[in-house]
Short mmCIF file of C-alpha atoms in Angstrom, two decimals:
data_model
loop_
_atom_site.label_atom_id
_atom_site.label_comp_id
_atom_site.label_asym_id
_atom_site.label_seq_id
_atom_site.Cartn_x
_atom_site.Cartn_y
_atom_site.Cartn_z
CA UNK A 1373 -76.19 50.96 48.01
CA UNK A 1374 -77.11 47.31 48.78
CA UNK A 1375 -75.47 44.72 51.69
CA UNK A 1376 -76.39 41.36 51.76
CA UNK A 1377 -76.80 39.40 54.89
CA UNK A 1378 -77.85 35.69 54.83
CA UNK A 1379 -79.82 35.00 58.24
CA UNK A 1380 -83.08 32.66 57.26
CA UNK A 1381 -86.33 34.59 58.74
CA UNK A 1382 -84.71 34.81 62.16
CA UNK A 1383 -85.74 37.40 64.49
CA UNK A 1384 -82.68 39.38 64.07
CA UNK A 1385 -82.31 38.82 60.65
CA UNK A 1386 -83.40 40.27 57.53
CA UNK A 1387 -87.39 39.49 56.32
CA UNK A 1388 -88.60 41.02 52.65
CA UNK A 1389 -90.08 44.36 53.41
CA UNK A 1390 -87.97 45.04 56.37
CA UNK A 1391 -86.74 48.61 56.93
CA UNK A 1392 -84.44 50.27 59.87
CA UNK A 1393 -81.04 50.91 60.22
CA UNK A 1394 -77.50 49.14 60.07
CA UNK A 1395 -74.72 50.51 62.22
CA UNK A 1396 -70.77 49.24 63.24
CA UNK A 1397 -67.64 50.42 62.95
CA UNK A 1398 -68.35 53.69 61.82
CA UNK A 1399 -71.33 53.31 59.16
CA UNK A 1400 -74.78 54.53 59.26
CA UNK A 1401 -76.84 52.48 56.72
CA UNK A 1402 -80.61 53.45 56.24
CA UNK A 1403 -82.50 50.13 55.10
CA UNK A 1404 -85.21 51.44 53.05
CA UNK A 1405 -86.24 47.99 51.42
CA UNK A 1406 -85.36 44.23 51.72
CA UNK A 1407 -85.69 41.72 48.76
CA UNK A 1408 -84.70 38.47 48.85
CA UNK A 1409 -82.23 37.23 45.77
CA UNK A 1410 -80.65 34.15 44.89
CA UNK A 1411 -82.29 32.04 46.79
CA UNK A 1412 -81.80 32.44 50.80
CA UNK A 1413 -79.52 35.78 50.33
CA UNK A 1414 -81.27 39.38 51.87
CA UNK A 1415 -80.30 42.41 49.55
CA UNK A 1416 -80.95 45.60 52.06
CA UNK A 1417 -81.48 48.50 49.54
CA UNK A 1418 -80.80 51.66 51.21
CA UNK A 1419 -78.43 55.03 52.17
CA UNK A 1420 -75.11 55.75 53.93
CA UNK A 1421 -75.44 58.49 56.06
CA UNK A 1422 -72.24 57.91 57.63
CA UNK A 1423 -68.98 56.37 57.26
CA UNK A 1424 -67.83 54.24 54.19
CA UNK A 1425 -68.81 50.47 53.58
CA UNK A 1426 -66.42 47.89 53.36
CA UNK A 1427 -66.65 44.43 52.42
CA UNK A 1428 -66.42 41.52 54.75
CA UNK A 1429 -67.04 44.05 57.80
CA UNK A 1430 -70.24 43.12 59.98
CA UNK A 1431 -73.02 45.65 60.75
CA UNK A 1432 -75.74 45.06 62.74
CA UNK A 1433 -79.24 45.43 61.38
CA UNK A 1434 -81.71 47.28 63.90
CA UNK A 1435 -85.41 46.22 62.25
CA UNK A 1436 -88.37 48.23 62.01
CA UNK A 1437 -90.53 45.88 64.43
CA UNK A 1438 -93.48 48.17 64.47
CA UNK A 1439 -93.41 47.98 60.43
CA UNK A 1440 -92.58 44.24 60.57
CA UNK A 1441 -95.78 43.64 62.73
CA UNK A 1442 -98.09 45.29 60.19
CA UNK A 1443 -96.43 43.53 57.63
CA UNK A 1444 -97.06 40.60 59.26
CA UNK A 1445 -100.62 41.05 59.66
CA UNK A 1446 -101.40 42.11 56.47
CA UNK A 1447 -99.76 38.71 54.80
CA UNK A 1448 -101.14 36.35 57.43
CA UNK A 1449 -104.89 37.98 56.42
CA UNK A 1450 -104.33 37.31 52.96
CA UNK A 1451 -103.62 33.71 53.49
CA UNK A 1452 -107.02 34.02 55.67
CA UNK A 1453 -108.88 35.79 52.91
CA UNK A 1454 -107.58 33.70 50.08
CA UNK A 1455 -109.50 30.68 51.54
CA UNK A 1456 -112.22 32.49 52.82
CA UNK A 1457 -112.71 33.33 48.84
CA UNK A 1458 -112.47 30.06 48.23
CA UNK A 1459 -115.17 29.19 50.16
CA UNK A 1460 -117.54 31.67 49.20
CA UNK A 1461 -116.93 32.15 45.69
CA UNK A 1462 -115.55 28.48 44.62
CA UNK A 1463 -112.67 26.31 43.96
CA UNK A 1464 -111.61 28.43 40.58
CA UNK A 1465 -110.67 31.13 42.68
CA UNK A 1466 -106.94 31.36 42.72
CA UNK A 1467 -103.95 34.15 43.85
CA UNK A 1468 -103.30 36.60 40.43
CA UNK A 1469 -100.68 38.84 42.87
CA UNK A 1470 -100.65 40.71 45.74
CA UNK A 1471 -99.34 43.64 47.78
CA UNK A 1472 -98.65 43.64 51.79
CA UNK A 1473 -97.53 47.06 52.79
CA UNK A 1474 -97.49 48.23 56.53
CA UNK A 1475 -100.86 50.35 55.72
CA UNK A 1476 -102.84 47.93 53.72
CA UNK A 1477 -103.01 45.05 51.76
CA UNK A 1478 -104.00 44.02 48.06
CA UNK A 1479 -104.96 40.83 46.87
CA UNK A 1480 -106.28 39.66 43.28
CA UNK A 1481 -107.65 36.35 42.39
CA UNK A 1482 -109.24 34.79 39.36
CA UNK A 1483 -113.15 35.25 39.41
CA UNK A 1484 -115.15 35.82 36.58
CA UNK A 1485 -117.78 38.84 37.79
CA UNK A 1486 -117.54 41.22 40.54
CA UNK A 1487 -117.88 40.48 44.06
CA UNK A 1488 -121.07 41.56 45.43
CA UNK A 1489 -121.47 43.30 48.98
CA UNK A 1490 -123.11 39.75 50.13
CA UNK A 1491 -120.33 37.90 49.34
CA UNK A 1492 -117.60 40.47 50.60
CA UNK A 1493 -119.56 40.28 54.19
CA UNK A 1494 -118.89 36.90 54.03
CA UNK A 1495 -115.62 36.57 53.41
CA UNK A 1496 -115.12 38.70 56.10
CA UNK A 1497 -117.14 37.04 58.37
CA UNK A 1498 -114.99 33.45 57.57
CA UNK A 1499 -111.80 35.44 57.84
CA UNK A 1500 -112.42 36.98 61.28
CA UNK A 1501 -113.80 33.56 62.68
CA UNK A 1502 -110.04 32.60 62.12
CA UNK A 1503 -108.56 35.60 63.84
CA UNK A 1504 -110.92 35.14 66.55
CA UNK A 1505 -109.83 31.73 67.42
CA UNK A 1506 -106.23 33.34 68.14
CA UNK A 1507 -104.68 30.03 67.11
CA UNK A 1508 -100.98 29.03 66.62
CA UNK A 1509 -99.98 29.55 63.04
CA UNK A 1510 -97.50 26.70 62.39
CA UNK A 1511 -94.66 26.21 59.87
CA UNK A 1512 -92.83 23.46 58.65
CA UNK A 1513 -90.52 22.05 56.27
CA UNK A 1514 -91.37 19.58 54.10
CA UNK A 1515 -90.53 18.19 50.66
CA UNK A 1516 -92.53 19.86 48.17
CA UNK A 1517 -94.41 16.83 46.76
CA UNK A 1518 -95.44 15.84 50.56
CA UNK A 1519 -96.31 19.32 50.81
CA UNK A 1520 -98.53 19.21 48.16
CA UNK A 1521 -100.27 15.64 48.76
CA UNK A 1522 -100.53 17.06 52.48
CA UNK A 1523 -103.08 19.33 50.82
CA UNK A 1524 -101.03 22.83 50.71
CA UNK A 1525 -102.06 25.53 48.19
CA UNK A 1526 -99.25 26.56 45.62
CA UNK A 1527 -99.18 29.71 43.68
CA UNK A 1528 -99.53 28.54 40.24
CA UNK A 1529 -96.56 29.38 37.92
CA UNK A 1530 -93.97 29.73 41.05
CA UNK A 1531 -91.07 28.06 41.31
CA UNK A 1532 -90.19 25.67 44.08
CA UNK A 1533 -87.24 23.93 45.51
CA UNK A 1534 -87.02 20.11 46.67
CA UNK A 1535 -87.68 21.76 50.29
CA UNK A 1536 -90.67 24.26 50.73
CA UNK A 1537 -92.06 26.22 53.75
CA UNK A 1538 -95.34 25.54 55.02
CA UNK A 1539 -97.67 27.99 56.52
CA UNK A 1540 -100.59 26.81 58.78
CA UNK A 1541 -103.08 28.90 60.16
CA UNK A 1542 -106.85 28.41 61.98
CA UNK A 1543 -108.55 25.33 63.07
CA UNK A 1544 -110.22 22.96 61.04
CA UNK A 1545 -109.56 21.98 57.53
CA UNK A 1546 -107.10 19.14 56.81
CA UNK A 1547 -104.87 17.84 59.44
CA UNK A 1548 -102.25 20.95 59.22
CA UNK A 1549 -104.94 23.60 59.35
CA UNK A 1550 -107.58 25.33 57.60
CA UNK A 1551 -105.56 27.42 55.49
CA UNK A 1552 -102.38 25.68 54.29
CA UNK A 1553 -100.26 27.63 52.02
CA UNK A 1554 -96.83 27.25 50.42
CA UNK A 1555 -95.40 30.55 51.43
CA UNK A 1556 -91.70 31.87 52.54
CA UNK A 1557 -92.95 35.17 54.14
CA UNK A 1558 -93.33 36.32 57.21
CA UNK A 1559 -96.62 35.48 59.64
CA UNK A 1560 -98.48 36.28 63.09
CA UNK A 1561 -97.61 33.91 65.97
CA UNK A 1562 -101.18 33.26 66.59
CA UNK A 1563 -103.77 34.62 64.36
CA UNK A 1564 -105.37 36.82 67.02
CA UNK A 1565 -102.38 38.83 66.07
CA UNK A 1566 -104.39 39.90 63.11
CA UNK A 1567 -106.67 41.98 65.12
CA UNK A 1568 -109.21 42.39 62.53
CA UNK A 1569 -109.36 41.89 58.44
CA UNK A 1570 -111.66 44.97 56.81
CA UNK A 1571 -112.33 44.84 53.48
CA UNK A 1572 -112.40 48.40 51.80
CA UNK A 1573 -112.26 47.97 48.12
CA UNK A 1574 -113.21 45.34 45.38
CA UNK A 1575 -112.25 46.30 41.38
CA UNK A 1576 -111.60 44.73 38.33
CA UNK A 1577 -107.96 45.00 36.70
CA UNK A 1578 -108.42 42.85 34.03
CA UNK A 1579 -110.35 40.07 32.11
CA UNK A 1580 -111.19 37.62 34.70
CA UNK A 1581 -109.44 38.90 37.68
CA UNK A 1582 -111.25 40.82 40.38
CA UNK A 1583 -109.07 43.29 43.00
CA UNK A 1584 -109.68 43.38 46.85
CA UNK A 1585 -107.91 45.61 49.05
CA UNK A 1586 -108.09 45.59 53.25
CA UNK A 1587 -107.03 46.69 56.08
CA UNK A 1588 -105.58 45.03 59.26
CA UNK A 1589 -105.33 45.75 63.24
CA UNK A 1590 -104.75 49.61 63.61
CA UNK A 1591 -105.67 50.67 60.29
CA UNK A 1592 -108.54 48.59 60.18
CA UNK A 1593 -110.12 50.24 63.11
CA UNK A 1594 -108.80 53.59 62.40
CA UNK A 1595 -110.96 53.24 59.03
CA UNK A 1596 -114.04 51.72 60.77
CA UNK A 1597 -114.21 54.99 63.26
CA UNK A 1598 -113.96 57.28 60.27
CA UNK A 1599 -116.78 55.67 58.83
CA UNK A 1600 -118.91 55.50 61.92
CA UNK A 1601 -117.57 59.45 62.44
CA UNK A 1602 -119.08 60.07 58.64
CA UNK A 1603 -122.22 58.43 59.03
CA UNK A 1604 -123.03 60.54 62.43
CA UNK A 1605 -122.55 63.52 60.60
CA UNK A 1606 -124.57 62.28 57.93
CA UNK A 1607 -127.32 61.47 59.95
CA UNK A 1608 -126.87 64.80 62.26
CA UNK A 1609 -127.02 66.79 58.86
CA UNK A 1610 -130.40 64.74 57.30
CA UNK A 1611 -132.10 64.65 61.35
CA UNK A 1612 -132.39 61.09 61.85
CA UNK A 1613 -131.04 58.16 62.93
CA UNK A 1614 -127.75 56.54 61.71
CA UNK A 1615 -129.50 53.20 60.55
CA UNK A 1616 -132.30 55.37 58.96
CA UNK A 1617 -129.55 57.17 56.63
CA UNK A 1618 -129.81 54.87 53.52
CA UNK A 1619 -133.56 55.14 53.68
CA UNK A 1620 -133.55 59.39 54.13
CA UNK A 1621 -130.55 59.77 51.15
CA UNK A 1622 -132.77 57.23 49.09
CA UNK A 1623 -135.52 59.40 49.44
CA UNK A 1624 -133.69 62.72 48.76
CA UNK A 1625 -132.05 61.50 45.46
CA UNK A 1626 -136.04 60.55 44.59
CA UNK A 1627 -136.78 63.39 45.28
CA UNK A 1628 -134.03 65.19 43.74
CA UNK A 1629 -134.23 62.92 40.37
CA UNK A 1630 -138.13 64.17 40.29
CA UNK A 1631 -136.93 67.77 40.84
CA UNK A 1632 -134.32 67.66 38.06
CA UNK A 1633 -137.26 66.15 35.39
CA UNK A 1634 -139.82 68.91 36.45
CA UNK A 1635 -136.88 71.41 35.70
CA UNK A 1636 -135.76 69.70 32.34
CA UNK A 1637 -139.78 69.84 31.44
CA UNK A 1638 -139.49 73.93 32.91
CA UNK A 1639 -137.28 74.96 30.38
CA UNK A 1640 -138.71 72.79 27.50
CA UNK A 1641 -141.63 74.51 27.95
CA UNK A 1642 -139.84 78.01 27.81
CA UNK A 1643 -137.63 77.35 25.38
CA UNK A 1644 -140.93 77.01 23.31
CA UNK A 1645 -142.73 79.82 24.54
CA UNK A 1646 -144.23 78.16 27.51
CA UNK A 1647 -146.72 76.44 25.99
CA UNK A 1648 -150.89 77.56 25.22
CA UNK A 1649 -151.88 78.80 21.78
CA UNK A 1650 -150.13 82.32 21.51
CA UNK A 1651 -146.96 80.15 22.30
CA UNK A 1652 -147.37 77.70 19.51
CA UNK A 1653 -147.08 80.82 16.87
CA UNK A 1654 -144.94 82.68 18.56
CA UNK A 1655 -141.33 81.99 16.52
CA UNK A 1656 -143.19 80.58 13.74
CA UNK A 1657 -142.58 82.07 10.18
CA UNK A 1658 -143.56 81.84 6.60
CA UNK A 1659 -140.38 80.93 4.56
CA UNK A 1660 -142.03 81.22 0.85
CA UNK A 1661 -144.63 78.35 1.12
CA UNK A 1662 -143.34 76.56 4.32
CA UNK A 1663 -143.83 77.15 8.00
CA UNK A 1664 -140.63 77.58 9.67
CA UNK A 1665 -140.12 77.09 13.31
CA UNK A 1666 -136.21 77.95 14.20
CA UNK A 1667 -135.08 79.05 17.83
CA UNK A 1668 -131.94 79.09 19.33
CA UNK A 1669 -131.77 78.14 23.10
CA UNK A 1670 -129.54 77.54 26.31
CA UNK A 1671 -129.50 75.72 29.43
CA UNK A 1672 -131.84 72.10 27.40
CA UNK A 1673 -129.22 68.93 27.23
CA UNK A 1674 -128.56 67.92 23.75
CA UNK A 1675 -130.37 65.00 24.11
CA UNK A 1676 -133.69 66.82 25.02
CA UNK A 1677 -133.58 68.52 21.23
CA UNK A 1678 -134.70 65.94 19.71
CA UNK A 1679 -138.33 65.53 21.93
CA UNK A 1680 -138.34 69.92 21.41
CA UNK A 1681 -138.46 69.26 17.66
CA UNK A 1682 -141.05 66.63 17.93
CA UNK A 1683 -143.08 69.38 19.84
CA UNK A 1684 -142.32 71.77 17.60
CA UNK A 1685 -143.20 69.84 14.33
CA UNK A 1686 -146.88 69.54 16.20
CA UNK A 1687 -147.42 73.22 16.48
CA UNK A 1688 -146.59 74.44 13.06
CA UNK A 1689 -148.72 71.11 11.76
CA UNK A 1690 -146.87 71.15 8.57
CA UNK A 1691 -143.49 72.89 8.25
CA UNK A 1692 -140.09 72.55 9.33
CA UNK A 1693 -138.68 72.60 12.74
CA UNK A 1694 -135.00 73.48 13.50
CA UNK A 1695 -133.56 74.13 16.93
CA UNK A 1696 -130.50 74.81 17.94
CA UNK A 1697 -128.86 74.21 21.70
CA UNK A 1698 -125.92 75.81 23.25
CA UNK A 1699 -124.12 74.27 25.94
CA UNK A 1700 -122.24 75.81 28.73
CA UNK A 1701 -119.15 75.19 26.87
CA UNK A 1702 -120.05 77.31 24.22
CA UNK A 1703 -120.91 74.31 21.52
CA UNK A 1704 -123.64 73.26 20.07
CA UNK A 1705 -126.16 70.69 19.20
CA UNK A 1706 -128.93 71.26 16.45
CA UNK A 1707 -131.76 69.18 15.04
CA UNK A 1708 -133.77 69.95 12.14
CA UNK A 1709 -137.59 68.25 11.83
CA UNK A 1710 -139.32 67.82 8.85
CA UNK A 1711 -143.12 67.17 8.76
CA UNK A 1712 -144.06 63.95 6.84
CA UNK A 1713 -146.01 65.92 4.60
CA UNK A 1714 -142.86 67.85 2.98
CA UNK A 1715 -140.25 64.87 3.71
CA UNK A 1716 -140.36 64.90 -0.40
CA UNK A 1717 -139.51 68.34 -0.35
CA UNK A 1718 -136.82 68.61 1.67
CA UNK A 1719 -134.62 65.84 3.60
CA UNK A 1720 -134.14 66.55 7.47
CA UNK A 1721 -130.08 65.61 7.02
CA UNK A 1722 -129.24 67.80 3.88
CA UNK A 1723 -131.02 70.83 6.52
CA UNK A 1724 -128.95 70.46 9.31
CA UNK A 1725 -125.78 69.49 7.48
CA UNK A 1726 -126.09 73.35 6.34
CA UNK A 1727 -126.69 74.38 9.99
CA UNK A 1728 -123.83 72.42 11.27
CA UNK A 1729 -121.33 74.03 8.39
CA UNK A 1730 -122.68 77.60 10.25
CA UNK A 1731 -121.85 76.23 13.23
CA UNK A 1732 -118.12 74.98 12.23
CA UNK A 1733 -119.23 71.69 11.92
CA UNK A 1734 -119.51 69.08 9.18
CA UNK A 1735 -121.56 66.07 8.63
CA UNK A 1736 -124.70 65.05 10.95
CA UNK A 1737 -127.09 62.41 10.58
CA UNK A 1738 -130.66 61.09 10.66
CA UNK A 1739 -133.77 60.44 9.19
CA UNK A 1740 -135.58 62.59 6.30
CA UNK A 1741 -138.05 63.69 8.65
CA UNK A 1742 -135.24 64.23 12.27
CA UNK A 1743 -131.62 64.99 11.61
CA UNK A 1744 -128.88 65.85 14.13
CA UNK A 1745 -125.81 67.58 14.24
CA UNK A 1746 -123.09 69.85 15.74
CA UNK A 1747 -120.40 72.27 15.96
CA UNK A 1748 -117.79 73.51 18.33
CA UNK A 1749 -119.04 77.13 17.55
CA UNK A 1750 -122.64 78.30 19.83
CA UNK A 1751 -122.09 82.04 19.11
CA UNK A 1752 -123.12 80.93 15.61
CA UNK A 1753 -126.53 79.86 16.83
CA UNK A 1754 -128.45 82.54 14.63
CA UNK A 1755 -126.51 82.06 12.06
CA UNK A 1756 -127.09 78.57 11.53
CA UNK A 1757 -130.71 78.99 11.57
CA UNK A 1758 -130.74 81.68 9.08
CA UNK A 1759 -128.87 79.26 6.94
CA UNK A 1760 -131.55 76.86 7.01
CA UNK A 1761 -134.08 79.58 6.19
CA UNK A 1762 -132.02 80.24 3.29
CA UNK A 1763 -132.07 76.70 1.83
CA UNK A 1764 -135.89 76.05 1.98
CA UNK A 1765 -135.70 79.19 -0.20
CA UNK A 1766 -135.53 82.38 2.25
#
């Protein structure tokens, strides 16, 4: 169901976003949204939970302030933000959309790269200067070209009428203000109302136009304990200091990336016997004339196969290396080496293209001397390897 109600952004009249509740003469109407249509008209979008509606019968609208006031805040920062941006990033930067929800606020502009933590802190830093001076944020009407030679910012590809709304807010600037927008929402009094602007999120969302999203008053300072909560227990769980947490996680994920190598080199090592002399022949196998080295193993990434055959190829000297790798997943990766001695012989790719088929695979590529492959099928393992064996002529 929808009313419409015509009041121009009075206090007891209808503002986009509002919510609450209409009642008279019998009717129970649940605003759950308010748009503004043909130009000054309110459409409330909502429920009857009692009575009937009638036309030409007046009901009075009882707002969501609470809501209203967050909505408020969150559109009044983005005028603050959208000139802080300005500032930092340059003149090209430009409004691309934007939300303003009770909770939060979105707001993308026109920048060519993403916004680095640097610049974000100073964006911030600009925008809460302006809440801080808790000045009067001012609005007039004026005639859009006076508007615009006055030095207010339009939204590029909006329409305007002869008459536009002006929205001043901060100190400093050009004679209205420091940020001076054409805008028919609702503001803050004073920009102190604000509270504080927190910004939580920068993205891209598409060529050219970068994504922030913050957080006003209560919601700003709600998510500013949270994080101060989360970095106490951080630092409680590493022992130290909550400024010292960067520098203690940095040195964990060292230590954690030189952990994960020594393991990777680990189970190289077994996969290939763990290494020394007795290890170099173990798996190694006369197939007619040529050395064969073929093993099947688990637990060695795909791409580590590759630097296994290379090892391989240098303990059978001459020979051919083939080495297949099952995942967790059950698939599997093999790679086939050829020593450049027998690359005339036999071609890396034409060997592992017959491992792959084994494998329920087709295709694979390479070199004549290092081929790759793989199939969906890691039970096969043995068998593919046996089907190599068979084409160098065992």
């Amino acid at each position: 169901m929808v009313l419409n109600q015509t009041p121009f952004y009075g206090e007891s009249g209808g503002q986009v976003g509002d919510t609450g509740v209409m009642t008279g003469d019998g009717v129970r109407f649940r605003v759950t949204d308010t748009q503004k249509r043909a130009g000054d008209v309110f459409v409330h979008s909502g429920v009857v939970e009692e009575g009937t509606l009638k036309p030409g019968r007046p009901l009075t609208l009882e707002v969501d302030h609470g809501r209203r006031r967050a909505i408020r805040a969150n559109h009044s920062a983005t005028h603050l933000l959208h000139e802080a941006l300005r500032q930092v990033l340059g003149d090209h930067v430009a409004q691309k959309g934007s939300l303003v929800a009770p909770d939060r606020l979105r707001f993308d502009i026109s920048h060519p790269k993403p916004i680095s933590g640097e610049e974000i802190e100073q964006v911030e830093d600009i925008a809460n200067e302006m809440v801080l001076q808790n000045s009067a944020v001012t609005t007039r009407l004026m005639a859009v070209d006076d508007a615009i030679a006055s030095g207010a910012r339009a939204l590029f590809g909006e329409k305007y009428g002869d008459e536009v709304r002006v929205v001043a807010m901060g100190e400093g600037g050009n004679a209205l203000g420091w940020s001076v927008e054409l805008c028919g929402g609702t503001h803050v009094r004073r920009t102190g109302d604000i509270g504080v602007i927190s910004v939580v999120g920068e993205s891209a969302v598409a060529s050219g136009v970068r994504r922030l999203e913050a957080l006003t008053a209560k919601a700003a300072r709600k998510s500013q304990n949270h994080i101060a909560q989360v970095a106490k227990a951080a630092a409680a769980e590493l022992k130290t200091s909550v400024d010292d947490v960067p520098n203690r996680l940095a040195a964990l994920i060292d230590e954690r990336k030189r952990l994960e190598r020594d393991l990777a080199e680990a189970r190289k090592k077994l996969a290939m016997g763990g290494g020394g002399a007795r290890a170099a022949e173990d798996g190694v196998r006369s197939v007619g004339d040529t050395r064969l080295l073929a093993r099947a193993v688990s637990g060695i990434d795909v791409k580590d196969l590759k630097s296994l055959v290379d090892e391989g190829k240098k303990q059978v000297g001459s020979g051919v290396v083939a080495i297949v790798g099952v995942t967790d997943e059950g698939k599997a990766g093999i790679v086939v080496g050829v020593t450049d001695d027998l690359t005339g012989r036999f071609n890396a790719v034409d060997l592992v293209r017959r491992g792959a088929e084994a494998l329920g695979g087709k295709g694979g590529g390479g070199r004549p001397d290092m081929a790759q492959a793989g199939g969906p099928d890691g039970s096969k393992a043995e068998a593919a390897l046996a089907a190599i064996a068979a084409a160098l002529g065992g």
